[in-house]
């Protein structure tokens, strides 16, 4: 079939990137968004070399780097003895390229403006709850006109993906996050810095470049079980700040920018991986297809790769079923590898008990200093293991 009309559900980075790619292929694309207007949701994040490559293909990579903050290393210390337990530098890569910390507002603006310029249509106030035979339904009983393809990019809580029956596991730990002005020394303006007390407490500061007000900003986060959120609010902001300062005194200027508990947003994490992220005239990308914790910093980047692979598959095949088959095949092992790595490594940074953080602090830190380990770690956090961006790849059903 000739693919002309495509519905994309969700105006996050993955959905917007795919909409832009398909519009540039000459297709009519309609993005459906549940908010009253398309807008970004969530904390700042890291664009890894894989995600930046996708933006490069859209001629947006340089703009993202200009509004973001270059991240040259990931650095973590144990709180009590200040022992270094994480130190990963992108310079160790065969072809070094720094990551970019970017605020979601800046990322959204880049993609949204490009989509509008290419004629992408936006339908707002649509909480899509289902997709069947190329038609969408929403929470108020509305049914769309028919589309040749529906792409679900609506995130980890997607109702469309839920119909494909993923096995979802809610993770015990989430995080509180907020946007703060970029702190000065002793913070490294080109590093994601973290401090840990065991695996039950993790504090982080990620430079994010320009924020919504145009000033340099950072994302501050604090590991917390969602089940403990009510107790956290009852304790009060000042008592919590005192605990943070006891673990990381240098965060004083960061904490000074937090004047109300409502400035901090609770993020909940879950894990699921769709065995086959497509069905009859439906493809699933991003967190809707493979949600996990953010410990490896892959979420948005994996979604951008999904969009890139799906768009290439659709462009290379006139047969929709063959294109969807190729999309599923090309993403399978990269997704499964990073989902597995996330499951393995997350408990070392967010978990109860003393054994895993002891192993992290006394064993993994030493292993990371072995020859070639720096390159392997850099490749892992860059998303380059089983790199799906091989230029000679063809997208066929064979």
Tab-separated table of C-alpha atoms in Angstrom:
chain	number	residue	atom	x	y	z
A	1	UNK	CA	0.000	0.000	0.000
A	2	UNK	CA	1.077	3.588	-0.561
A	3	UNK	CA	1.586	5.176	2.851
A	4	UNK	CA	0.136	8.686	2.730
A	5	UNK	CA	-1.581	9.473	6.035
A	6	UNK	CA	0.143	8.812	9.367
A	7	UNK	CA	-1.115	9.501	12.882
A	8	UNK	CA	1.504	10.015	15.607
A	9	UNK	CA	0.281	9.820	19.198
A	10	UNK	CA	2.389	11.950	21.545
A	11	UNK	CA	4.379	15.158	21.031
A	12	UNK	CA	7.492	14.139	22.920
A	13	UNK	CA	10.944	14.065	21.293
A	14	UNK	CA	10.399	10.668	19.644
A	15	UNK	CA	6.978	11.536	18.240
A	16	UNK	CA	8.063	14.934	16.947
A	17	UNK	CA	11.246	13.580	15.397
A	18	UNK	CA	9.319	10.865	13.567
A	19	UNK	CA	6.629	13.313	12.450
A	20	UNK	CA	9.330	15.547	10.995
A	21	UNK	CA	11.026	12.672	9.184
A	22	UNK	CA	7.788	11.410	7.662
A	23	UNK	CA	6.654	14.891	6.648
A	24	UNK	CA	9.949	15.358	4.825
A	25	UNK	CA	9.223	12.119	2.989
A	26	UNK	CA	6.095	13.791	1.612
A	27	UNK	CA	3.534	12.158	3.883
A	28	UNK	CA	0.609	13.829	5.638
A	29	UNK	CA	1.278	13.595	9.377
A	30	UNK	CA	-1.120	14.412	12.215
A	31	UNK	CA	0.252	14.485	15.780
A	32	UNK	CA	-2.314	13.885	18.527
A	33	UNK	CA	-1.513	15.350	21.942
A	34	UNK	CA	-3.481	15.098	25.198
A	35	UNK	CA	-2.634	18.596	26.430
A	36	UNK	CA	-4.515	21.700	25.304
A	37	UNK	CA	-1.398	22.701	23.386
A	38	UNK	CA	1.779	20.791	22.516
A	39	UNK	CA	4.350	21.332	25.262
A	40	UNK	CA	7.338	19.597	26.874
A	41	UNK	CA	6.994	17.556	30.060
A	42	UNK	CA	9.826	16.361	32.291
A	43	UNK	CA	13.338	17.112	33.430
A	44	UNK	CA	16.424	17.870	31.431
A	45	UNK	CA	18.141	14.877	29.898
A	46	UNK	CA	21.273	13.799	28.059
A	47	UNK	CA	21.474	13.531	24.296
A	48	UNK	CA	23.973	10.759	23.715
A	49	UNK	CA	26.026	10.460	20.489
A	50	UNK	CA	23.330	8.129	19.104
A	51	UNK	CA	20.545	10.650	19.681
A	52	UNK	CA	22.695	13.479	18.342
A	53	UNK	CA	23.289	11.456	15.170
A	54	UNK	CA	19.531	11.273	14.607
A	55	UNK	CA	19.254	15.036	15.079
A	56	UNK	CA	22.157	15.470	12.645
A	57	UNK	CA	20.106	13.681	9.971
A	58	UNK	CA	17.362	16.256	10.616
A	59	UNK	CA	19.904	19.105	10.427
A	60	UNK	CA	19.148	19.953	14.054
A	61	UNK	CA	22.207	18.494	15.782
A	62	UNK	CA	24.226	21.704	15.748
A	63	UNK	CA	21.264	23.687	17.098
A	64	UNK	CA	20.789	21.204	19.934
A	65	UNK	CA	24.468	21.485	20.817
A	66	UNK	CA	24.208	25.298	20.737
A	67	UNK	CA	21.302	25.499	23.215
A	68	UNK	CA	22.467	22.580	25.376
A	69	UNK	CA	25.515	22.005	27.558
A	70	UNK	CA	28.381	19.733	26.452
A	71	UNK	CA	28.752	16.787	28.831
A	72	UNK	CA	32.269	15.377	28.729
A	73	UNK	CA	32.054	12.991	31.670
A	74	UNK	CA	29.826	11.266	34.200
A	75	UNK	CA	31.213	11.513	37.702
A	76	UNK	CA	29.998	10.017	40.991
A	77	UNK	CA	31.268	9.897	44.585
A	78	UNK	CA	30.297	7.961	47.682
A	79	UNK	CA	29.061	10.485	50.256
A	80	UNK	CA	30.874	9.486	53.426
A	81	UNK	CA	34.459	8.907	52.272
A	82	UNK	CA	34.156	10.824	48.997
A	83	UNK	CA	35.460	7.753	47.176
A	84	UNK	CA	35.121	8.020	43.375
A	85	UNK	CA	32.861	5.200	42.182
A	86	UNK	CA	31.904	6.467	38.726
A	87	UNK	CA	34.098	8.282	36.235
A	88	UNK	CA	33.214	7.849	32.572
A	89	UNK	CA	34.636	10.175	29.928
A	90	UNK	CA	33.472	10.432	26.325
A	91	UNK	CA	37.073	11.137	25.260
A	92	UNK	CA	37.720	7.381	25.609
A	93	UNK	CA	35.575	6.622	22.541
A	94	UNK	CA	37.214	5.671	19.249
A	95	UNK	CA	35.450	8.654	17.671
A	96	UNK	CA	34.921	10.990	20.617
A	97	UNK	CA	31.768	13.048	20.727
A	98	UNK	CA	30.481	14.636	23.907
A	99	UNK	CA	26.943	14.139	25.053
A	100	UNK	CA	24.688	17.182	25.448
A	101	UNK	CA	22.616	18.059	28.489
A	102	UNK	CA	19.485	19.776	27.244
A	103	UNK	CA	16.310	21.117	28.784
A	104	UNK	CA	13.137	19.556	27.408
A	105	UNK	CA	11.785	22.996	26.513
A	106	UNK	CA	14.763	23.670	24.233
A	107	UNK	CA	14.496	20.237	22.624
A	108	UNK	CA	10.766	20.628	22.120
A	109	UNK	CA	11.145	24.062	20.536
A	110	UNK	CA	13.672	22.777	17.990
A	111	UNK	CA	11.514	19.861	16.882
A	112	UNK	CA	8.136	21.578	17.102
A	113	UNK	CA	9.168	24.556	14.966
A	114	UNK	CA	10.678	22.250	12.366
A	115	UNK	CA	7.464	20.179	12.292
A	116	UNK	CA	5.287	23.252	11.814
A	117	UNK	CA	7.545	24.439	8.996
A	118	UNK	CA	7.047	21.073	7.248
A	119	UNK	CA	3.259	21.200	7.538
A	120	UNK	CA	2.748	18.673	10.349
A	121	UNK	CA	-0.789	19.026	11.761
A	122	UNK	CA	-1.404	19.027	15.524
A	123	UNK	CA	-4.620	17.837	17.165
A	124	UNK	CA	-4.715	18.774	20.862
A	125	UNK	CA	-6.849	17.777	23.841
A	126	UNK	CA	-6.922	14.219	22.555
A	127	UNK	CA	-6.207	11.586	25.205
A	128	UNK	CA	-5.886	8.623	22.877
A	129	UNK	CA	-6.958	5.342	24.455
A	130	UNK	CA	-6.899	2.952	21.516
A	131	UNK	CA	-5.956	2.276	17.906
A	132	UNK	CA	-7.528	-0.259	15.582
A	133	UNK	CA	-7.547	-0.648	11.809
A	134	UNK	CA	-5.865	2.738	11.385
A	135	UNK	CA	-8.412	4.617	13.510
A	136	UNK	CA	-7.859	6.272	16.875
A	137	UNK	CA	-10.275	6.504	19.777
A	138	UNK	CA	-10.005	8.879	22.715
A	139	UNK	CA	-11.239	8.983	26.307
A	140	UNK	CA	-14.432	10.847	25.297
A	141	UNK	CA	-15.526	8.317	22.688
A	142	UNK	CA	-14.276	10.215	19.642
A	143	UNK	CA	-13.096	8.148	16.667
A	144	UNK	CA	-10.715	9.491	14.055
A	145	UNK	CA	-10.790	9.181	10.326
A	146	UNK	CA	-8.734	6.317	8.936
A	147	UNK	CA	-4.933	6.491	8.715
A	148	UNK	CA	-2.596	4.256	6.776
A	149	UNK	CA	-0.418	3.923	9.894
A	150	UNK	CA	-0.676	4.817	13.578
A	151	UNK	CA	2.545	5.366	15.523
A	152	UNK	CA	2.316	5.286	19.297
A	153	UNK	CA	4.876	7.610	20.904
A	154	UNK	CA	2.807	8.439	23.966
A	155	UNK	CA	5.207	7.273	26.641
A	156	UNK	CA	5.558	4.603	29.286
A	157	UNK	CA	1.892	4.732	30.355
A	158	UNK	CA	0.554	4.329	26.820
A	159	UNK	CA	-2.937	2.862	26.553
A	160	UNK	CA	-2.226	1.709	22.986
A	161	UNK	CA	0.902	-0.192	24.024
A	162	UNK	CA	-0.965	-1.665	27.002
A	163	UNK	CA	-3.246	-3.462	24.542
A	164	UNK	CA	-0.164	-5.320	23.276
A	165	UNK	CA	0.186	-6.710	26.811
A	166	UNK	CA	3.671	-5.786	27.939
A	167	UNK	CA	4.818	-7.210	31.245
A	168	UNK	CA	5.281	-4.041	33.264
A	169	UNK	CA	7.167	-3.978	36.549
A	170	UNK	CA	6.910	-0.878	38.707
A	171	UNK	CA	10.344	0.025	40.060
A	172	UNK	CA	10.592	0.747	43.770
A	173	UNK	CA	12.613	3.924	43.323
A	174	UNK	CA	11.785	7.057	41.416
A	175	UNK	CA	13.185	10.568	41.791
A	176	UNK	CA	12.312	14.122	42.673
A	177	UNK	CA	13.585	16.620	40.133
A	178	UNK	CA	13.541	20.327	39.469
A	179	UNK	CA	15.218	22.930	37.262
A	180	UNK	CA	17.685	25.257	38.978
A	181	UNK	CA	20.136	27.932	37.787
A	182	UNK	CA	23.417	26.403	36.619
A	183	UNK	CA	25.673	26.362	39.724
A	184	UNK	CA	29.219	27.643	39.552
A	185	UNK	CA	32.405	26.209	41.056
A	186	UNK	CA	33.135	23.658	42.369
A	187	UNK	CA	30.609	22.068	39.983
A	188	UNK	CA	31.984	21.010	36.618
A	189	UNK	CA	29.914	22.736	33.891
A	190	UNK	CA	30.669	19.830	31.523
A	191	UNK	CA	29.803	16.893	33.766
A	192	UNK	CA	26.846	15.012	35.183
A	193	UNK	CA	27.807	14.823	38.867
A	194	UNK	CA	26.289	12.462	41.428
A	195	UNK	CA	26.745	11.647	45.106
A	196	UNK	CA	25.528	8.416	46.699
A	197	UNK	CA	24.855	7.147	50.187
A	198	UNK	CA	24.533	3.440	49.667
A	199	UNK	CA	21.946	2.869	46.954
A	200	UNK	CA	19.054	4.403	48.878
A	201	UNK	CA	20.204	7.990	48.403
A	202	UNK	CA	21.374	9.449	45.119
A	203	UNK	CA	21.750	13.149	44.354
A	204	UNK	CA	22.572	14.499	40.923
A	205	UNK	CA	23.197	17.730	39.051
A	206	UNK	CA	23.034	17.756	35.233
A	207	UNK	CA	23.902	20.931	33.277
A	208	UNK	CA	21.166	21.531	30.680
A	209	UNK	CA	22.153	24.650	28.759
A	210	UNK	CA	19.474	27.264	28.198
A	211	UNK	CA	16.277	26.906	30.178
A	212	UNK	CA	12.783	28.297	29.476
A	213	UNK	CA	13.928	31.793	30.497
A	214	UNK	CA	17.019	31.680	28.280
A	215	UNK	CA	19.416	31.446	31.230
A	216	UNK	CA	21.836	28.576	31.814
A	217	UNK	CA	20.210	25.938	33.974
A	218	UNK	CA	20.662	22.472	35.445
A	219	UNK	CA	18.418	19.615	36.506
A	220	UNK	CA	18.718	18.632	40.166
A	221	UNK	CA	17.414	15.240	41.233
A	222	UNK	CA	17.040	13.255	44.445
A	223	UNK	CA	16.341	9.525	44.519
A	224	UNK	CA	13.099	8.671	46.334
A	225	UNK	CA	10.612	5.836	46.535
A	226	UNK	CA	7.201	7.019	45.323
A	227	UNK	CA	5.713	5.234	48.344
A	228	UNK	CA	7.691	7.620	50.561
A	229	UNK	CA	6.604	10.809	48.825
A	230	UNK	CA	3.903	11.628	51.379
A	231	UNK	CA	6.340	11.165	54.251
A	232	UNK	CA	8.887	13.347	52.441
A	233	UNK	CA	6.388	16.205	52.267
A	234	UNK	CA	5.460	15.798	55.925
A	235	UNK	CA	9.089	16.054	57.029
A	236	UNK	CA	9.292	19.465	55.436
A	237	UNK	CA	11.592	21.196	52.996
A	238	UNK	CA	14.156	22.480	55.503
A	239	UNK	CA	14.720	19.096	57.122
A	240	UNK	CA	15.170	17.549	53.687
A	241	UNK	CA	17.642	20.256	52.658
A	242	UNK	CA	19.636	19.554	55.813
A	243	UNK	CA	19.882	15.889	54.822
A	244	UNK	CA	21.018	16.777	51.296
A	245	UNK	CA	23.659	19.156	52.658
A	246	UNK	CA	24.944	16.504	55.050
A	247	UNK	CA	25.658	14.291	52.052
A	248	UNK	CA	26.803	16.959	49.569
A	249	UNK	CA	27.597	20.329	51.179
A	250	UNK	CA	28.466	21.904	47.825
A	251	UNK	CA	24.773	21.801	46.820
A	252	UNK	CA	23.981	24.774	49.092
A	253	UNK	CA	23.561	27.272	46.185
A	254	UNK	CA	21.442	24.726	44.308
A	255	UNK	CA	19.150	24.175	47.287
A	256	UNK	CA	18.830	27.941	47.809
A	257	UNK	CA	16.864	28.070	44.535
A	258	UNK	CA	14.296	25.594	45.888
A	259	UNK	CA	11.866	27.537	48.050
A	260	UNK	CA	8.752	25.367	47.855
A	261	UNK	CA	8.202	21.604	47.846
A	262	UNK	CA	5.972	22.021	44.799
A	263	UNK	CA	9.032	23.002	42.769
A	264	UNK	CA	10.054	19.337	42.908
A	265	UNK	CA	8.237	16.860	40.668
A	266	UNK	CA	8.030	13.159	41.467
A	267	UNK	CA	9.021	10.845	38.608
A	268	UNK	CA	7.907	7.209	38.800
A	269	UNK	CA	9.772	4.535	36.878
A	270	UNK	CA	8.719	1.190	35.493
A	271	UNK	CA	10.214	-1.448	33.247
A	272	UNK	CA	8.691	-3.142	30.221
A	273	UNK	CA	9.810	-4.238	26.782
A	274	UNK	CA	7.358	-5.095	24.024
A	275	UNK	CA	8.384	-8.332	22.353
A	276	UNK	CA	7.115	-6.991	19.033
A	277	UNK	CA	6.516	-3.225	18.961
A	278	UNK	CA	4.060	-3.301	16.081
A	279	UNK	CA	0.676	-4.732	15.168
A	280	UNK	CA	-1.823	-4.307	12.341
A	281	UNK	CA	-1.077	-0.777	10.990
A	282	UNK	CA	0.388	0.215	14.385
A	283	UNK	CA	4.016	0.830	15.360
A	284	UNK	CA	5.193	1.644	18.881
A	285	UNK	CA	8.313	3.719	19.598
A	286	UNK	CA	10.102	5.208	22.581
A	287	UNK	CA	9.076	4.577	26.175
A	288	UNK	CA	5.772	3.132	25.017
A	289	UNK	CA	7.785	0.263	23.511
A	290	UNK	CA	10.567	-0.041	26.083
A	291	UNK	CA	10.388	1.790	29.403
A	292	UNK	CA	13.074	1.529	32.066
A	293	UNK	CA	14.880	3.524	34.740
A	294	UNK	CA	17.027	6.463	33.559
A	295	UNK	CA	20.276	5.169	35.074
A	296	UNK	CA	22.002	4.645	31.718
A	297	UNK	CA	20.612	7.856	30.222
A	298	UNK	CA	19.217	6.106	27.159
A	299	UNK	CA	15.461	6.852	27.195
A	300	UNK	CA	15.117	9.741	24.732
A	301	UNK	CA	18.020	8.464	22.647
A	302	UNK	CA	16.452	5.029	22.235
A	303	UNK	CA	13.229	6.712	21.140
A	304	UNK	CA	15.057	8.847	18.584
A	305	UNK	CA	16.730	5.725	17.218
A	306	UNK	CA	13.316	4.048	16.984
A	307	UNK	CA	12.025	6.999	14.969
A	308	UNK	CA	15.057	6.987	12.666
A	309	UNK	CA	14.894	3.244	11.994
A	310	UNK	CA	11.121	3.266	11.445
A	311	UNK	CA	11.290	6.229	9.059
A	312	UNK	CA	14.070	4.575	7.030
A	313	UNK	CA	12.153	1.306	6.891
A	314	UNK	CA	9.012	3.060	5.642
A	315	UNK	CA	11.006	4.952	3.044
A	316	UNK	CA	12.751	1.820	1.784
A	317	UNK	CA	9.721	-0.413	1.390
A	318	UNK	CA	6.430	0.150	-0.417
A	319	UNK	CA	4.911	-2.675	1.631
A	320	UNK	CA	3.817	-1.589	5.120
A	321	UNK	CA	3.966	-5.044	6.647
A	322	UNK	CA	7.517	-5.533	5.380
A	323	UNK	CA	8.544	-2.110	6.686
A	324	UNK	CA	7.150	-2.847	10.163
A	325	UNK	CA	8.872	-6.213	10.167
A	326	UNK	CA	12.161	-4.517	9.295
A	327	UNK	CA	11.664	-1.913	12.031
A	328	UNK	CA	11.082	-4.596	14.668
A	329	UNK	CA	14.058	-6.629	13.470
A	330	UNK	CA	16.502	-3.723	13.321
A	331	UNK	CA	15.682	-2.491	16.828
A	332	UNK	CA	15.331	-5.852	18.577
A	333	UNK	CA	18.818	-6.570	19.885
A	334	UNK	CA	19.902	-3.034	20.670
A	335	UNK	CA	16.745	-2.484	22.709
A	336	UNK	CA	17.011	-5.823	24.487
A	337	UNK	CA	20.669	-5.269	25.348
A	338	UNK	CA	20.088	-1.863	26.924
A	339	UNK	CA	16.941	-2.984	28.717
A	340	UNK	CA	18.949	-5.852	30.212
A	341	UNK	CA	21.847	-3.568	31.159
A	342	UNK	CA	19.445	-1.178	32.839
A	343	UNK	CA	17.901	-3.988	34.873
A	344	UNK	CA	21.361	-5.167	35.909
A	345	UNK	CA	22.864	-1.801	36.844
A	346	UNK	CA	19.898	0.057	38.347
A	347	UNK	CA	19.947	-1.856	41.679
A	348	UNK	CA	23.554	-0.748	42.229
A	349	UNK	CA	22.334	2.866	42.325
A	350	UNK	CA	18.708	2.670	43.469
A	351	UNK	CA	17.914	-0.132	45.890
A	352	UNK	CA	17.658	-1.074	49.550
A	353	UNK	CA	20.331	-3.017	51.391
A	354	UNK	CA	24.086	-2.673	51.736
A	355	UNK	CA	25.537	-5.455	49.576
A	356	UNK	CA	25.056	-3.984	46.088
A	357	UNK	CA	26.371	-0.505	46.936
A	358	UNK	CA	29.369	-2.145	48.654
A	359	UNK	CA	30.077	-4.090	45.447
A	360	UNK	CA	29.665	-0.873	43.441
A	361	UNK	CA	32.025	1.098	45.653
A	362	UNK	CA	34.699	-1.556	46.218
A	363	UNK	CA	34.567	-3.781	43.141
A	364	UNK	CA	32.992	-2.019	40.161
A	365	UNK	CA	35.056	1.110	40.747
A	366	UNK	CA	38.276	-0.921	40.534
A	367	UNK	CA	37.076	-2.872	37.497
A	368	UNK	CA	36.353	0.418	35.749
A	369	UNK	CA	40.039	1.321	36.021
A	370	UNK	CA	41.226	-1.786	34.175
A	371	UNK	CA	42.747	-1.376	30.667
A	372	UNK	CA	40.087	-0.736	27.986
A	373	UNK	CA	37.337	-0.544	30.628
A	374	UNK	CA	37.057	3.215	30.109
A	375	UNK	CA	36.320	2.703	26.418
A	376	UNK	CA	33.731	0.002	27.120
A	377	UNK	CA	31.970	2.156	29.717
A	378	UNK	CA	31.971	5.175	27.409
A	379	UNK	CA	30.539	3.076	24.575
A	380	UNK	CA	27.876	1.705	26.923
A	381	UNK	CA	26.604	5.071	28.145
A	382	UNK	CA	26.846	6.470	24.602
A	383	UNK	CA	24.406	3.815	23.352
A	384	UNK	CA	26.998	2.460	20.921
A	385	UNK	CA	26.926	-1.217	21.886
A	386	UNK	CA	25.256	-3.103	19.010
A	387	UNK	CA	25.112	0.291	17.298
A	388	UNK	CA	22.079	0.280	14.962
A	389	UNK	CA	23.332	3.196	12.848
A	390	UNK	CA	25.265	1.148	10.301
A	391	UNK	CA	25.183	3.138	7.081
A	392	UNK	CA	25.190	0.085	4.797
A	393	UNK	CA	22.100	-1.419	6.432
A	394	UNK	CA	19.175	-2.124	4.132
A	395	UNK	CA	15.613	-2.290	5.381
A	396	UNK	CA	13.979	-5.260	3.761
A	397	UNK	CA	12.015	-8.199	5.032
A	398	UNK	CA	14.708	-10.676	4.007
